[in-house]
Short mmCIF file of C-alpha atoms in Angstrom, two decimals:
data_model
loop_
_atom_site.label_atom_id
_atom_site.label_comp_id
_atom_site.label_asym_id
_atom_site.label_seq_id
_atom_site.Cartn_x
_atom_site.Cartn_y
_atom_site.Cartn_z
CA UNK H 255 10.65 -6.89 35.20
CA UNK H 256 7.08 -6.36 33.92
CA UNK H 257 7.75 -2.68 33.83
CA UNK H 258 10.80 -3.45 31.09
CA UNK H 259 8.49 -5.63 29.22
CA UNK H 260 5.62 -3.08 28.74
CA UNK H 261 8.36 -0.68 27.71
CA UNK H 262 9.67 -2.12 25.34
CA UNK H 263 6.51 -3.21 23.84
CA UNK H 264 4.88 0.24 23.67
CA UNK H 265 8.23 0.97 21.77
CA UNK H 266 7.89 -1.72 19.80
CA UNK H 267 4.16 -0.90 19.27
CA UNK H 268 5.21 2.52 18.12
CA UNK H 269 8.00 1.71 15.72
CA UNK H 270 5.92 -0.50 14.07
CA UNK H 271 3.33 2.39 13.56
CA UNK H 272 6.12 4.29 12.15
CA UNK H 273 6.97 1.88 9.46
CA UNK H 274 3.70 1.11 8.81
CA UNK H 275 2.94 5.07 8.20
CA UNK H 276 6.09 5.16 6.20
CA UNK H 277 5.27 2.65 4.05
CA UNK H 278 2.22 4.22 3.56
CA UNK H 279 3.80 7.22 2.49
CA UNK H 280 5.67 6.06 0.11
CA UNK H 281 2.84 4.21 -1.19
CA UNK H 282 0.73 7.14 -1.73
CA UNK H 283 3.72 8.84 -3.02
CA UNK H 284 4.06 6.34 -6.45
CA UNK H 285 0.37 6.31 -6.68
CA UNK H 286 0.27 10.47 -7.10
CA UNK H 287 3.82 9.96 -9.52
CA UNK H 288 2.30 7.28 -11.55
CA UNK H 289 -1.47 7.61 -11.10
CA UNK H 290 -2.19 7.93 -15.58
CA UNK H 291 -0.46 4.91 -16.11
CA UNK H 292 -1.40 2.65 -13.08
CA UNK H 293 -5.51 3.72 -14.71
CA UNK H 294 -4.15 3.10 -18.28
CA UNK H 295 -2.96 0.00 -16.80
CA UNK H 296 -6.20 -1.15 -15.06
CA UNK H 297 -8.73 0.22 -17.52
CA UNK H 298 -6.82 -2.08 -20.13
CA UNK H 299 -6.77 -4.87 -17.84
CA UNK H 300 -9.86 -4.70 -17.36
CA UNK H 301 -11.14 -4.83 -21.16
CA UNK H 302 -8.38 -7.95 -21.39
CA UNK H 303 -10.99 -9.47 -18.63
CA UNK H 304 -14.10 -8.50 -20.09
CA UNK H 305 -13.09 -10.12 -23.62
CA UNK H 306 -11.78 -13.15 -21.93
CA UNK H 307 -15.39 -13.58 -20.15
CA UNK H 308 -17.66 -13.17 -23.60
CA UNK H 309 -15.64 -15.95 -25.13
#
């Protein structure tokens, strides 16, 4: 009975890793297709901040 549970939690372990590098993947993936307008984004953000804060 034991054996079965440390089974199936080493495949559980690993599936999770497997979603968690896919995830990851496709993460990096619409960083690298999108990466100008995400720091267009950001860098105007930020100024938005910056002029909020000197009021």
């Amino acid at each position: 009975m034991i054996k079965i549970i440390k089974k199936s939690l080493i495949i559980l372990l690993l599936v999770t890793i497997n979603v968690i590098v896919y995830i990851a993947k496709i993460i990096q993936n619409f960083y690298k297709e999108n990466k100008s307008k995400i720091e267009k984004y950001s860098k105007s953000f930020y100024y938005v901040l910056k002029e909020e804060l000197s009021k």
